[in-house]
Coordinates of C-alpha atoms and ligand atoms in Angstrom, one line a residue:
M270 CA 113.4 127.1 112.8
R271 CA 112.3 126.4 109.2
E272 CA 113.6 128.6 106.4
V273 CA 112.3 132.1 107.0
R274 CA 110.2 133.3 104.1
V275 CA 108.1 136.3 104.7
R276 CA 106.0 138.4 102.3
F277 CA 104.8 142.0 102.1
A278 CA 101.4 141.7 100.4
P279 CA 100.0 145.1 99.6
S280 CA 96.9 145.7 97.5
P281 CA 97.5 148.4 94.9
T282 CA 94.6 150.5 96.1
G283 CA 96.4 153.8 96.6
A284 CA 99.7 155.2 97.9
L285 CA 101.5 153.1 100.5
H286 CA 100.6 154.6 103.9
L287 CA 102.7 154.5 107.0
G288 CA 101.0 151.4 108.4
G289 CA 102.0 149.6 105.2
V290 CA 105.6 150.9 105.4
R291 CA 105.9 149.7 108.9
T292 CA 104.5 146.2 108.0
A293 CA 107.0 146.0 105.1
L294 CA 109.9 147.1 107.4
F295 CA 109.1 144.6 110.1
N296 CA 108.9 141.8 107.5
Y297 CA 112.2 142.9 106.0
L298 CA 114.0 143.1 109.4
F299 CA 112.7 139.7 110.4
A300 CA 113.8 138.2 107.1
R301 CA 117.3 139.7 107.4
K302 CA 117.7 138.8 111.0
H303 CA 117.0 135.1 110.1
N304 CA 118.9 135.1 106.8
G305 CA 115.5 134.5 105.2
K306 CA 113.7 135.9 102.1
F307 CA 111.7 139.1 101.9
I308 CA 109.1 138.7 99.2
L309 CA 106.8 141.2 97.5
R310 CA 103.4 139.9 96.4
I311 CA 100.9 142.2 94.9
E312 CA 97.3 141.3 96.0
D313 CA 95.2 142.7 93.3
T314 CA 92.2 140.4 93.2
D315 CA 89.7 143.2 94.0
Q316 CA 89.8 144.8 90.6
T317 CA 87.2 147.4 91.7
R318 CA 89.7 148.9 94.1
F319 CA 92.6 148.9 91.7
V320 CA 94.4 152.3 91.4
P321 CA 96.8 152.9 88.5
G322 CA 100.3 153.8 89.6
A323 CA 99.8 152.3 93.1
E324 CA 102.0 149.2 92.4
E325 CA 104.8 151.3 91.0
Y326 CA 104.5 153.7 93.9
I327 CA 104.9 150.8 96.4
I328 CA 108.0 149.5 94.6
K329 CA 109.5 153.0 94.5
S330 CA 108.8 153.6 98.2
L331 CA 110.4 150.3 99.3
A332 CA 113.5 151.2 97.2
W333 CA 113.7 154.7 98.7
I334 CA 113.6 153.3 102.3
G335 CA 116.2 150.7 101.3
L336 CA 114.2 147.5 101.7
D337 CA 115.7 145.3 99.0
I338 CA 113.4 142.6 97.8
D339 CA 114.5 139.0 97.3
E340 CA 111.6 137.7 95.2
S341 CA 109.0 139.7 93.2
D342 CA 107.9 140.0 89.6
I343 CA 110.7 142.4 89.0
V344 CA 113.6 140.6 90.7
G345 CA 112.3 137.2 89.9
G346 CA 112.1 134.1 92.1
E347 CA 111.1 130.4 92.0
Y348 CA 107.5 130.9 93.2
G349 CA 106.2 133.5 90.7
P350 CA 104.2 135.1 89.3
Y351 CA 104.1 137.3 92.3
K352 CA 101.0 139.3 91.3
Q353 CA 97.7 137.6 92.1
S354 CA 95.9 138.7 88.9
N355 CA 98.6 136.7 87.0
R356 CA 97.9 133.6 89.2
K357 CA 94.2 133.5 88.5
H358 CA 94.5 130.1 86.9
L359 CA 95.7 128.6 90.2
Y360 CA 92.8 129.4 92.5
T361 CA 89.9 127.6 90.7
K362 CA 91.3 124.2 91.5
Y363 CA 91.7 125.0 95.2
A364 CA 88.2 126.5 95.5
Q365 CA 86.9 123.3 93.8
Q366 CA 88.8 121.1 96.2
L367 CA 87.1 122.8 99.2
V368 CA 83.7 122.3 97.6
N369 CA 84.4 118.6 96.8
D370 CA 85.6 118.0 100.4
G371 CA 82.6 119.6 101.9
F372 CA 84.4 122.6 103.3
A373 CA 82.8 125.1 100.9
Y374 CA 79.6 125.4 98.9
Y375 CA 78.1 127.2 95.9
A376 CA 75.7 130.1 96.6
F377 CA 73.4 131.5 94.0
D378 CA 71.8 134.3 96.0
T379 CA 71.2 137.5 94.2
P380 CA 72.0 140.9 95.7
E381 CA 68.2 141.2 96.3
D382 CA 68.1 137.8 98.2
L383 CA 70.9 139.0 100.4
E384 CA 69.1 142.3 101.1
V385 CA 66.0 140.4 102.1
M386 CA 68.1 138.2 104.5
R387 CA 69.7 141.3 106.0
K388 CA 66.3 143.1 106.5
D389 CA 64.8 140.0 108.0
L390 CA 67.6 139.6 110.5
E391 CA 67.3 143.2 111.4
A392 CA 63.6 143.0 111.9
K393 CA 64.1 140.0 114.2
K394 CA 66.7 142.0 116.1
S395 CA 68.9 138.9 115.7
S396 CA 72.4 138.9 117.2
I397 CA 73.5 137.3 113.9
Q398 CA 73.7 139.7 111.0
S399 CA 75.4 137.6 108.4
Y400 CA 75.4 134.7 106.0
G401 CA 76.6 131.8 108.1
P402 CA 75.8 128.7 110.1
A403 CA 72.5 130.2 111.4
T404 CA 71.2 131.5 108.1
R405 CA 72.7 129.5 105.3
M406 CA 70.0 126.8 105.3
S407 CA 67.4 129.3 104.4
M408 CA 69.3 130.7 101.4
K409 CA 69.8 129.7 97.8
N410 CA 72.9 127.5 97.8
S411 CA 74.1 124.0 97.0
L412 CA 73.4 122.9 100.6
T413 CA 69.7 123.7 100.3
L414 CA 69.2 123.1 96.6
G415 CA 70.8 119.7 96.3
E416 CA 73.2 118.3 93.9
E417 CA 71.0 118.1 90.8
K418 CA 69.6 121.6 91.0
T419 CA 73.1 123.0 91.7
K420 CA 74.5 121.3 88.6
Q421 CA 71.7 122.6 86.5
L422 CA 72.3 126.2 87.7
L423 CA 76.0 125.9 87.1
D424 CA 75.3 124.5 83.6
E425 CA 73.1 127.4 82.9
N426 CA 75.9 129.8 83.9
V427 CA 73.9 131.3 86.7
P428 CA 76.3 133.6 88.6
Y429 CA 77.5 132.1 91.8
V430 CA 80.0 132.5 94.6
I431 CA 81.8 129.8 96.6
R432 CA 81.4 130.3 100.3
F433 CA 83.4 128.8 103.1
K434 CA 81.3 126.6 105.3
M435 CA 82.1 127.9 108.8
P436 CA 81.9 125.0 111.3
E437 CA 79.2 125.5 114.0
N438 CA 80.1 126.0 117.6
E439 CA 83.8 125.3 117.5
K440 CA 86.0 127.0 120.0
L441 CA 89.4 127.7 118.5
V442 CA 92.6 128.6 120.4
L443 CA 95.1 130.1 118.0
K444 CA 98.6 131.5 118.4
D445 CA 100.0 134.9 117.6
I446 CA 103.7 135.6 118.2
I447 CA 103.0 139.1 119.6
R448 CA 99.6 138.6 121.3
G449 CA 99.9 135.0 122.6
E450 CA 96.7 133.0 122.6
I451 CA 93.8 134.1 120.4
K452 CA 90.4 132.6 121.2
A453 CA 87.6 132.4 118.6
D454 CA 84.1 131.0 118.6
T455 CA 83.1 129.9 115.1
S456 CA 79.4 130.4 115.8
L457 CA 80.1 134.1 115.7
L458 CA 81.8 133.9 112.3
D459 CA 80.3 134.0 108.8
D460 CA 80.6 132.1 105.6
K461 CA 83.0 134.3 103.8
V462 CA 83.0 134.4 100.0
L463 CA 86.2 132.7 98.7
Y464 CA 85.6 132.7 95.0
K465 CA 83.4 134.4 92.4
S466 CA 82.0 133.0 89.2
D467 CA 84.1 135.6 87.2
G468 CA 87.0 133.4 88.1
M469 CA 88.5 135.7 90.7
P470 CA 89.3 134.5 94.2
T471 CA 88.7 136.8 97.1
Y472 CA 91.5 138.0 99.4
H473 CA 91.1 135.1 101.8
L474 CA 91.4 132.3 99.4
A475 CA 94.2 133.8 97.3
N476 CA 96.1 134.8 100.4
I477 CA 96.1 131.3 101.9
V478 CA 96.8 129.5 98.6
D479 CA 99.7 131.8 97.8
D480 CA 101.2 131.7 101.3
H481 CA 101.1 128.0 101.0
L482 CA 102.5 127.7 97.5
M483 CA 105.2 130.3 98.2
K484 CA 106.2 128.4 101.4
I485 CA 105.7 131.5 103.6
S486 CA 106.9 130.7 107.1
H487 CA 105.7 133.8 109.0
V488 CA 102.8 136.1 108.3
I489 CA 103.5 139.5 109.7
R490 CA 100.8 142.0 109.0
G491 CA 98.6 144.7 110.5
E492 CA 96.2 144.2 113.4
E493 CA 93.2 144.8 111.1
W494 CA 93.8 141.3 109.9
L495 CA 93.5 139.6 113.3
P496 CA 89.7 139.0 112.9
S497 CA 90.6 137.0 109.7
L498 CA 92.9 134.7 111.6
P499 CA 90.3 132.0 112.6
L500 CA 89.1 131.8 109.0
H501 CA 92.7 131.5 107.7
Y502 CA 93.5 128.8 110.2
L503 CA 90.3 126.9 109.1
L504 CA 91.3 127.2 105.5
Y505 CA 94.7 125.7 106.2
R506 CA 93.0 122.9 108.1
S507 CA 90.5 122.3 105.4
F508 CA 93.2 122.1 102.8
G509 CA 95.2 119.7 105.0
W510 CA 98.1 122.1 105.2
L511 CA 98.3 122.6 109.0
D512 CA 101.7 121.1 109.2
T513 CA 103.2 123.9 107.1
M514 CA 100.9 126.7 108.2
P515 CA 102.9 129.9 108.8
E516 CA 103.2 131.4 112.2
F517 CA 101.3 134.7 112.6
A518 CA 102.2 138.0 114.1
H519 CA 99.7 140.9 114.0
L520 CA 101.4 144.3 114.4
P521 CA 99.9 147.0 116.6
L522 CA 98.1 150.0 115.2
I523 CA 99.8 153.3 114.6
L524 CA 97.7 155.8 116.5
K525 CA 96.8 159.5 116.0
P526 CA 99.3 161.9 117.6
D527 CA 96.4 163.4 119.5
G528 CA 93.2 161.7 120.7
K529 CA 92.3 158.1 120.1
G530 CA 92.1 155.9 117.1
K531 CA 94.1 154.9 114.1
L532 CA 96.3 157.4 112.3
S533 CA 94.7 158.6 109.1
K534 CA 95.5 160.7 106.2
R535 CA 93.2 163.4 107.6
D536 CA 95.4 163.6 110.7
G537 CA 98.4 164.4 108.5
D538 CA 96.5 167.0 106.6
R539 CA 95.1 168.5 109.8
L540 CA 98.4 168.6 111.7
G541 CA 100.7 169.2 108.8
F542 CA 102.8 166.1 108.4
P543 CA 103.1 163.7 105.5
V544 CA 101.5 160.2 105.7
F545 CA 103.1 158.8 102.6
P546 CA 106.8 158.1 102.0
L547 CA 106.9 159.8 98.6
H548 CA 105.0 162.4 96.7
W549 CA 101.7 161.0 95.5
E550 CA 99.1 162.3 93.1
D551 CA 95.8 160.5 93.4
P552 CA 94.8 159.6 89.9
K553 CA 91.1 159.7 90.7
T554 CA 90.8 163.0 92.6
G555 CA 94.0 164.7 91.4
E556 CA 94.8 165.4 95.0
V557 CA 98.6 165.8 95.6
S558 CA 100.2 164.7 98.8
K559 CA 103.7 165.5 99.8
G560 CA 105.8 162.6 101.0
Y561 CA 108.5 162.3 103.6
E562 CA 111.1 162.5 100.9
E563 CA 110.0 165.9 99.7
A564 CA 109.6 167.1 103.3
G565 CA 113.3 166.6 103.6
Y566 CA 113.6 163.4 105.5
F567 CA 116.6 161.2 104.9
P568 CA 115.5 157.6 104.2
E569 CA 117.7 156.3 107.0
A570 CA 116.0 158.6 109.5
F571 CA 112.6 157.6 108.2
L572 CA 113.4 154.0 108.5
N573 CA 114.7 154.5 112.0
M574 CA 111.6 156.4 113.2
M575 CA 109.3 153.8 111.6
A576 CA 111.1 150.9 113.3
L577 CA 110.3 152.4 116.7
L578 CA 106.6 152.5 116.0
G579 CA 105.6 149.5 118.0
W580 CA 109.0 147.9 118.6
N581 CA 111.9 148.6 121.0
P582 CA 115.2 146.9 121.6
G583 CA 114.1 145.6 125.0
N584 CA 116.4 145.2 128.1
N585 CA 115.4 148.7 129.2
S586 CA 117.7 150.1 126.6
T587 CA 117.1 153.8 125.8
Q588 CA 118.9 153.7 122.5
E589 CA 116.9 155.3 119.8
I590 CA 119.2 155.8 116.9
F591 CA 119.7 152.6 114.9
T592 CA 121.1 151.9 111.5
K593 CA 119.3 149.5 109.2
E594 CA 122.2 147.0 109.6
E595 CA 121.9 147.2 113.4
L596 CA 118.1 146.7 113.3
C597 CA 118.6 143.6 111.0
K598 CA 120.7 142.1 113.8
I599 CA 118.6 142.9 116.9
F600 CA 115.0 142.9 115.6
T601 CA 112.7 140.4 117.2
L602 CA 108.9 140.0 117.0
E603 CA 108.9 139.3 120.7
N604 CA 109.9 142.9 121.3
V605 CA 106.9 144.2 119.3
H606 CA 104.2 145.6 121.6
K607 CA 100.6 144.6 121.6
A608 CA 99.4 148.1 122.4
G609 CA 99.0 150.7 119.6
S610 CA 101.9 153.1 119.1
K611 CA 101.3 156.9 119.1
F612 CA 102.6 158.7 116.1
D613 CA 104.7 161.7 117.1
P614 CA 105.5 164.1 114.3
E615 CA 107.7 166.3 116.5
K616 CA 109.8 163.3 117.5
N617 CA 110.1 162.4 113.8
K618 CA 111.7 165.8 113.1
W619 CA 114.1 165.0 115.9
F620 CA 115.1 161.8 114.3
N621 CA 115.9 163.6 111.1
K622 CA 117.9 166.1 112.9
Q623 CA 120.1 163.4 114.5
Y624 CA 120.9 162.0 111.1
L625 CA 121.5 165.5 109.6
E626 CA 124.0 166.2 112.4
L627 CA 125.8 163.0 111.8
K628 CA 126.3 163.6 108.1
P629 CA 129.6 165.0 106.9
N630 CA 129.4 168.6 105.7
E631 CA 130.6 167.6 102.2
E632 CA 127.5 165.3 101.8
L633 CA 125.2 168.1 103.1
A634 CA 126.8 170.5 100.7
E635 CA 125.2 168.6 97.8
Y636 CA 121.7 169.5 99.1
F637 CA 122.8 173.0 99.8
I638 CA 124.2 173.6 96.3
E639 CA 120.9 172.2 94.7
D640 CA 118.7 174.5 96.8
A641 CA 120.9 177.5 96.2
K642 CA 120.7 176.8 92.5
K643 CA 116.9 177.0 92.7
D644 CA 117.3 180.5 94.0
G645 CA 119.7 181.4 91.2
V646 CA 122.8 181.3 93.4
T647 CA 125.9 179.3 92.5
V648 CA 128.0 178.1 95.4
D649 CA 131.2 176.1 95.3
K650 CA 131.4 172.9 97.3
A651 CA 134.0 174.0 99.8
K652 CA 132.0 177.1 100.8
A653 CA 128.7 175.2 100.9
A654 CA 130.3 172.6 103.2
K655 CA 131.7 175.3 105.4
L656 CA 128.3 177.0 105.7
C657 CA 126.6 173.6 106.4
G658 CA 129.0 173.2 109.3
L659 CA 128.0 176.6 110.6
V660 CA 124.3 176.3 110.4
K661 CA 123.6 172.6 110.7
D662 CA 122.9 172.5 114.4
R663 CA 120.0 174.8 113.7
C664 CA 118.5 172.6 111.0
H665 CA 116.1 169.6 111.0
F666 CA 116.0 169.0 107.3
S667 CA 118.3 169.3 104.4
H668 CA 116.3 172.2 102.9
D669 CA 116.9 174.2 106.1
L670 CA 120.6 174.3 105.3
W671 CA 120.2 176.8 102.5
K672 CA 117.3 178.6 104.1
E673 CA 119.4 179.2 107.2
S674 CA 122.3 180.4 105.1
K675 CA 120.7 182.4 102.4
Y676 CA 121.5 185.7 104.0
F677 CA 125.2 185.0 103.4
F678 CA 124.5 185.4 99.7
V679 CA 121.6 187.8 99.6
A680 CA 121.7 190.9 101.8
P681 CA 118.5 191.5 103.8
T682 CA 116.0 194.0 102.5
E683 CA 113.6 193.6 105.4
Y684 CA 114.2 193.3 109.1
N685 CA 112.3 191.0 111.4
E686 CA 109.7 193.1 113.2
A687 CA 109.7 191.4 116.5
N688 CA 113.5 191.4 116.7
K689 CA 113.5 195.0 115.7
K690 CA 111.1 195.9 118.5
K691 CA 113.2 194.0 121.0
F692 CA 116.7 194.9 120.0
W693 CA 116.8 198.2 118.0
K694 CA 117.1 200.8 120.8
P695 CA 117.7 204.5 120.7
E696 CA 121.4 204.0 121.3
S697 CA 121.7 201.3 118.6
E698 CA 122.5 203.6 115.7
D699 CA 125.4 205.2 117.5
L700 CA 126.8 201.8 118.6
M701 CA 126.5 200.5 115.0
N702 CA 128.4 203.6 113.7
K703 CA 131.1 202.9 116.2
S704 CA 131.2 199.2 115.2
I705 CA 131.6 200.2 111.6
E706 CA 134.7 202.3 112.6
I707 CA 136.1 199.3 114.4
L708 CA 135.5 197.0 111.5
K709 CA 137.1 199.4 109.1
Q710 CA 140.3 199.4 111.2
T711 CA 140.4 195.6 111.5
E712 CA 142.9 194.0 109.2
D713 CA 142.6 190.4 110.3
F714 CA 138.9 189.6 109.7
S715 CA 139.0 186.2 111.2
S716 CA 136.2 185.2 113.6
K717 CA 138.7 184.8 116.5
N718 CA 140.3 188.2 116.0
L719 CA 137.0 190.0 115.6
E720 CA 135.8 188.3 118.8
N721 CA 138.8 189.5 120.7
I722 CA 138.5 193.1 119.4
F723 CA 134.8 193.4 120.1
T724 CA 135.2 191.8 123.5
D725 CA 137.8 194.3 124.5
W726 CA 135.9 197.2 123.2
I727 CA 132.6 196.1 124.9
N728 CA 134.4 195.4 128.2
N729 CA 136.5 198.6 128.2
N730 CA 133.5 200.8 127.6
Q731 CA 131.1 199.0 130.0
L732 CA 128.8 198.1 127.1
S733 CA 126.8 194.9 127.0
F734 CA 127.3 192.2 124.4
G735 CA 123.6 192.0 123.7
K736 CA 123.3 195.8 123.1
V737 CA 126.0 195.7 120.4
L738 CA 125.7 192.2 118.9
N739 CA 121.9 191.9 118.6
P740 CA 121.4 195.0 116.5
M741 CA 124.5 194.1 114.4
R742 CA 123.1 190.6 113.8
L743 CA 119.8 192.1 112.8
L744 CA 121.4 194.4 110.2
L745 CA 123.7 191.6 108.9
A746 CA 121.1 188.8 108.6
G747 CA 117.7 190.5 108.8
E748 CA 116.8 188.6 111.9
C749 CA 118.4 187.6 115.2
K750 CA 119.3 184.0 114.7
G751 CA 122.0 182.1 113.1
P752 CA 125.5 181.0 114.0
H753 CA 128.1 182.8 116.1
I754 CA 128.1 186.4 115.0
F755 CA 131.8 186.6 114.4
D756 CA 131.6 183.6 112.1
I757 CA 129.0 185.5 110.2
L758 CA 131.3 188.6 109.9
E759 CA 134.2 186.5 108.8
E760 CA 132.1 184.7 106.2
L761 CA 130.6 187.9 104.8
G762 CA 134.0 189.6 104.8
K763 CA 135.0 193.1 105.7
E764 CA 133.4 195.0 102.8
E765 CA 130.1 193.3 102.7
S766 CA 129.7 193.4 106.5
I767 CA 130.3 197.1 106.6
R768 CA 128.0 197.7 103.7
R769 CA 125.2 195.8 105.3
I770 CA 125.5 197.7 108.6
E771 CA 125.6 201.0 106.8
T772 CA 122.6 200.2 104.7
G773 CA 120.8 198.7 107.6
I774 CA 121.2 201.9 109.7
K775 CA 119.4 203.8 107.0
N776 CA 116.7 201.3 106.2
I777 CA 115.7 199.8 109.5
Ligands
LIG34 N1 96.5 142.5 100.8 C1 96.4 142.6 102.2 C2 96.7 144.1 102.6 O1 96.7 144.9 101.7 C3 97.5 141.7 102.9 C4 97.1 141.2 104.2 C5 98.0 140.1 104.6 O2 99.2 140.4 104.8 O3 97.6 139.0 104.8 O4 96.8 144.5 103.7

């Protein structure tokens, strides 16, 4: 295989969405698997869609996920600049070359001319709706005007575009690594604009020229670009670059969690999950969107869940937890599916939970201490780590650790209504008063000892565990959830436990 050089080529038109993240990730994994290069190229030729801050956001997001870049304007590289607006000087010559070789032509049609063409085709109910082989000869371009008139218009600085001259009636059979053969009929394609007289190339021209100059070996991108593949192939052919043309792989769509169609930002808003990796504030609308980072996802978990959107390890393996390093070893484009991949927000939470459970309590303690601080509570590391150990199997996110433990520091002032209805019975007050007596007499307040003492008492008096321990838990924590109740008692200590039960009896 030739040296693997792949690029992630986002346009800075907004926050990086999940489809973009997945494209970046698969490019990265492919590069690492083949000891190749992962390149970041910013495709900002469409200045009308430029959004300030978007480029920085993309770079920050890739860093958060842990996708280190081998070549870009920031890290450098032999093939820079890596931002298309800084490569403007390069494209003119290539557009010119296509015109000179008869593969492209100048078109001087005004927006009004194009509108007339569109209306005319509509009135004729033509199956062709665009500027292309069937319509170009009735338009204002260098093919119909002739060389002299064209030169005159160019000299007069009449605005123009350069269009690709789509061959008529050619049947193409192209190759996609994921999808196999892709057939296309050029008579159904149009003469795309490649270059505008303001000196800016369009996406198609810039993309092909840059992939060629940057020696890109594989183009891995979203399915929405599949319809452009025939044009891209024809551009390589017209330039005489077929021998070094990259291989193509078009990734499947990420689908809505419910219903059909592509996952959109609206689905996230509607169903309450983030669609961007990091916090994003839209500079135009001021709309603020929470990212996976703020939602409490660990970058490793986020990377893991994204990797499985459209890829699996094959061989009927059911493994779902993969480190980045592991993925870099086993990722193949052959194991990417053709079919769209349903986005599953619940499963994503599960992924995060797996990573949370694997993390050492000392590491989780850092999050715990930070969140406690926000509530004005100072906790030392050893205690934070111990509590993380107690509550972590109930948590999906780092923020849950403090939420689930807050009652260890702050006595409840309210009691969960539903729990109260279910567990606070006429005999509860008496049982709690008796429990207070037992607690008062207990010297060794370790979880184990407390468990032995209460077990004996409950058994010897034909009481049930639920009848004693549920109301006790309610008074200690404000609701009936949390770790083992004797661990809670030990953690709170004798004095505080008794105080909470006494206060609870009065206030509930
Ligand atoms: N700039 C294009 C995008 O934003 C890149 C498409 C490609 O990878 O060729 O999706």
